[in-house]
Amino acid sequence: MSCPVSQPAVDLNPAMLPLEWLLGTWESDEPGQGSFPTISPFHYNETLYFTHVGQPVINFMFNAFHAESKKPLHRESGFIRIQPGTNTVAFIIAQNLGLVEIEEGELEGQKLTLQSRALARTSFAKQPYVQQISRVFQLRSDGRLEQTMFMALDNQPLTQHLHITYRRTSSSLKSQQ
């Protein structure tokens, strides 16, 4: 499945070069594992799209599906920015469950560690409310991308919620050489 947004072939903005390793389409190798004290454990598949249009930002879309039923689960989309002259990265994320968040963190080589800085939700969001999210993306030496996500709710401390690895199924469009 290709990214549903067509992109012109343009050079990657130089400000985004430290994150060039994320660009492309990534598919889960094996089903990821999800768990949390308030739900039954589950398995899921996910496709990640990291694209650009030459601006100092990377666009992303994450689509998760139940591993057995293939039913759509979770969607996230947004933008990634880098604070100029630093290794500080921000994800601006809208989720299909009515949560909007800003996660910020540090880029160290090909590892990105993020923590929520701001959360907003629809007035009719389900309780208990998400209070904190943190996640780590890491490009492993075998070329696979790994993501681990932690979550805290009103009534639960920060706990690992998701873990999954991906293989790149398509490269970025055009990047600066």
Short mmCIF file of C-alpha atoms in Angstrom, two decimals:
data_model
loop_
_atom_site.label_atom_id
_atom_site.label_comp_id
_atom_site.label_asym_id
_atom_site.label_seq_id
_atom_site.Cartn_x
_atom_site.Cartn_y
_atom_site.Cartn_z
CA MET A 1 0.00 0.00 0.00
CA SER A 2 1.48 3.34 -0.95
CA CYS A 3 1.04 6.60 0.88
CA PRO A 4 -2.27 8.10 -0.22
CA VAL A 5 -0.71 11.56 -0.57
CA SER A 6 1.13 12.16 -3.84
CA GLN A 7 4.43 13.94 -3.44
CA PRO A 8 6.54 15.88 -5.90
CA ALA A 9 10.15 14.73 -6.23
CA VAL A 10 11.97 17.50 -4.35
CA ASP A 11 15.13 17.64 -2.31
CA LEU A 12 14.89 17.04 1.42
CA ASN A 13 15.22 20.32 3.28
CA PRO A 14 18.75 20.42 4.76
CA ALA A 15 17.32 21.02 8.24
CA MET A 16 15.75 17.54 8.10
CA LEU A 17 18.86 15.61 7.01
CA PRO A 18 19.44 14.20 10.53
CA LEU A 19 16.07 12.39 10.19
CA GLU A 20 16.54 11.18 6.61
CA TRP A 21 16.84 7.60 7.95
CA LEU A 22 13.11 7.66 8.78
CA LEU A 23 11.92 8.49 5.26
CA GLY A 24 9.93 5.91 3.36
CA THR A 25 7.24 3.35 4.03
CA TRP A 26 7.68 0.86 6.87
CA GLU A 27 5.58 -2.30 7.44
CA SER A 28 5.54 -4.35 10.62
CA ASP A 29 7.71 -7.46 10.28
CA GLU A 30 5.65 -9.47 12.70
CA PRO A 31 2.62 -8.39 14.66
CA GLY A 32 3.45 -5.87 17.36
CA GLN A 33 2.49 -6.46 20.95
CA GLY A 34 0.11 -4.24 22.84
CA SER A 35 -0.75 -4.43 26.51
CA PHE A 36 -1.82 -2.22 29.38
CA PRO A 37 -3.16 -2.98 32.86
CA THR A 38 -6.69 -1.89 31.86
CA ILE A 39 -7.03 -3.96 28.63
CA SER A 40 -6.40 -7.46 27.33
CA PRO A 41 -3.11 -7.97 25.50
CA PHE A 42 -3.39 -7.78 21.70
CA HIS A 43 -1.35 -8.07 18.51
CA TYR A 44 -1.38 -5.54 15.69
CA ASN A 45 0.17 -4.75 12.33
CA GLU A 46 1.13 -1.24 11.35
CA THR A 47 2.28 0.76 8.35
CA LEU A 48 4.27 3.96 8.82
CA TYR A 49 4.71 6.62 6.13
CA PHE A 50 7.39 9.30 6.49
CA THR A 51 7.40 11.76 3.57
CA HIS A 52 8.45 15.31 2.76
CA VAL A 53 7.70 18.09 0.29
CA GLY A 54 10.94 20.02 0.68
CA GLN A 55 9.86 22.08 3.69
CA PRO A 56 11.78 21.92 7.00
CA VAL A 57 9.33 19.28 8.22
CA ILE A 58 8.65 15.56 7.72
CA ASN A 59 5.03 14.47 7.27
CA PHE A 60 3.93 11.19 8.79
CA MET A 61 0.95 8.84 8.93
CA PHE A 62 0.68 5.69 11.07
CA ASN A 63 -2.06 3.10 10.36
CA ALA A 64 -2.57 0.17 12.75
CA PHE A 65 -4.73 -2.92 12.16
CA HIS A 66 -5.73 -5.83 14.36
CA ALA A 67 -3.34 -8.69 13.50
CA GLU A 68 -6.01 -11.39 13.20
CA SER A 69 -9.18 -9.63 12.06
CA LYS A 70 -7.39 -6.91 9.99
CA LYS A 71 -9.88 -4.43 11.45
CA PRO A 72 -8.55 -0.84 11.46
CA LEU A 73 -7.46 0.20 14.94
CA HIS A 74 -5.48 3.35 15.50
CA ARG A 75 -4.47 6.22 13.21
CA GLU A 76 -2.00 9.03 13.80
CA SER A 77 -0.84 11.73 11.44
CA GLY A 78 1.20 14.84 11.78
CA PHE A 79 4.52 16.55 11.34
CA ILE A 80 8.09 16.27 12.62
CA ARG A 81 10.25 19.34 13.14
CA ILE A 82 13.80 19.92 14.39
CA GLN A 83 14.78 22.97 16.38
CA PRO A 84 17.45 24.61 14.19
CA GLY A 85 21.01 24.06 15.36
CA THR A 86 20.05 21.40 17.93
CA ASN A 87 19.11 17.73 18.21
CA THR A 88 15.70 18.65 19.69
CA VAL A 89 12.85 17.10 17.71
CA ALA A 90 9.09 17.68 17.95
CA PHE A 91 6.24 15.47 16.75
CA ILE A 92 2.89 17.24 16.27
CA ILE A 93 0.29 14.44 16.28
CA ALA A 94 -3.46 14.12 15.68
CA GLN A 95 -4.99 10.77 16.63
CA ASN A 96 -8.28 9.35 15.37
CA LEU A 97 -9.44 8.81 18.97
CA GLY A 98 -9.74 12.57 19.52
CA LEU A 99 -6.33 13.20 21.09
CA VAL A 100 -3.89 15.82 19.85
CA GLU A 101 -0.39 15.92 21.25
CA ILE A 102 3.01 17.49 21.00
CA GLU A 103 5.90 15.20 21.81
CA GLU A 104 9.44 16.54 22.10
CA GLY A 105 12.73 14.82 22.61
CA GLU A 106 16.29 14.23 21.57
CA LEU A 107 17.80 12.72 18.46
CA GLU A 108 20.98 10.72 19.12
CA GLY A 109 22.27 9.23 15.88
CA GLN A 110 19.45 7.01 14.67
CA LYS A 111 17.56 6.91 17.94
CA LEU A 112 14.74 9.30 18.75
CA THR A 113 13.38 9.52 22.31
CA LEU A 114 10.17 11.55 22.74
CA GLN A 115 7.89 12.57 25.59
CA SER A 116 4.54 14.35 25.48
CA ARG A 117 4.70 18.07 26.30
CA ALA A 118 1.08 18.97 25.58
CA LEU A 119 -2.13 16.95 25.25
CA ALA A 120 -5.59 18.09 24.18
CA ARG A 121 -8.70 16.01 23.65
CA THR A 122 -12.23 16.31 22.38
CA SER A 123 -14.82 17.30 24.99
CA PHE A 124 -16.42 13.86 24.69
CA ALA A 125 -13.25 11.74 24.92
CA LYS A 126 -13.49 8.48 26.82
CA GLN A 127 -12.19 8.31 30.38
CA PRO A 128 -9.76 7.52 31.86
CA TYR A 129 -7.81 10.23 30.04
CA VAL A 130 -4.33 9.82 28.62
CA GLN A 131 -2.01 11.97 30.75
CA GLN A 132 1.39 11.19 29.24
CA ILE A 133 2.93 9.42 26.25
CA SER A 134 6.55 8.65 25.55
CA ARG A 135 8.06 6.68 22.72
CA VAL A 136 11.37 5.60 21.29
CA PHE A 137 12.15 5.05 17.61
CA GLN A 138 15.44 3.35 16.81
CA LEU A 139 16.95 2.20 13.53
CA ARG A 140 18.64 -1.07 14.38
CA SER A 141 21.88 -2.35 12.84
CA ASP A 142 19.87 -4.92 10.84
CA GLY A 143 18.00 -2.06 9.08
CA ARG A 144 14.75 -2.60 10.94
CA LEU A 145 12.97 0.23 12.71
CA GLU A 146 11.81 -0.40 16.27
CA GLN A 147 9.18 1.56 18.19
CA THR A 148 8.30 1.26 21.86
CA MET A 149 5.51 3.39 23.28
CA PHE A 150 4.63 4.08 26.93
CA MET A 151 1.40 5.63 28.22
CA ALA A 152 0.00 6.95 31.51
CA LEU A 153 -3.70 7.41 32.25
CA ASP A 154 -5.53 9.21 35.05
CA ASN A 155 -5.48 5.97 37.01
CA GLN A 156 -2.31 4.25 35.69
CA PRO A 157 1.37 5.24 35.87
CA LEU A 158 3.60 5.39 32.80
CA THR A 159 3.67 1.81 31.51
CA GLN A 160 4.84 0.19 28.29
CA HIS A 161 1.85 -0.05 25.96
CA LEU A 162 3.21 -1.01 22.51
CA HIS A 163 6.29 -2.60 20.98
CA ILE A 164 6.80 -3.31 17.27
CA THR A 165 9.49 -3.60 14.62
CA TYR A 166 9.21 -2.66 10.94
CA ARG A 167 11.01 -3.30 7.68
CA ARG A 168 11.32 -0.60 5.05
CA THR A 169 9.17 -1.43 2.03
CA SER A 170 9.91 1.71 0.01
CA SER A 171 12.53 4.39 0.18
CA SER A 172 12.08 8.10 0.37
CA LEU A 173 11.31 9.89 -2.83
CA LYS A 174 14.15 12.26 -3.59
CA SER A 175 16.57 13.26 -0.88
CA GLN A 176 19.44 15.67 -0.96
CA GLN A 177 22.78 14.05 -1.67
#
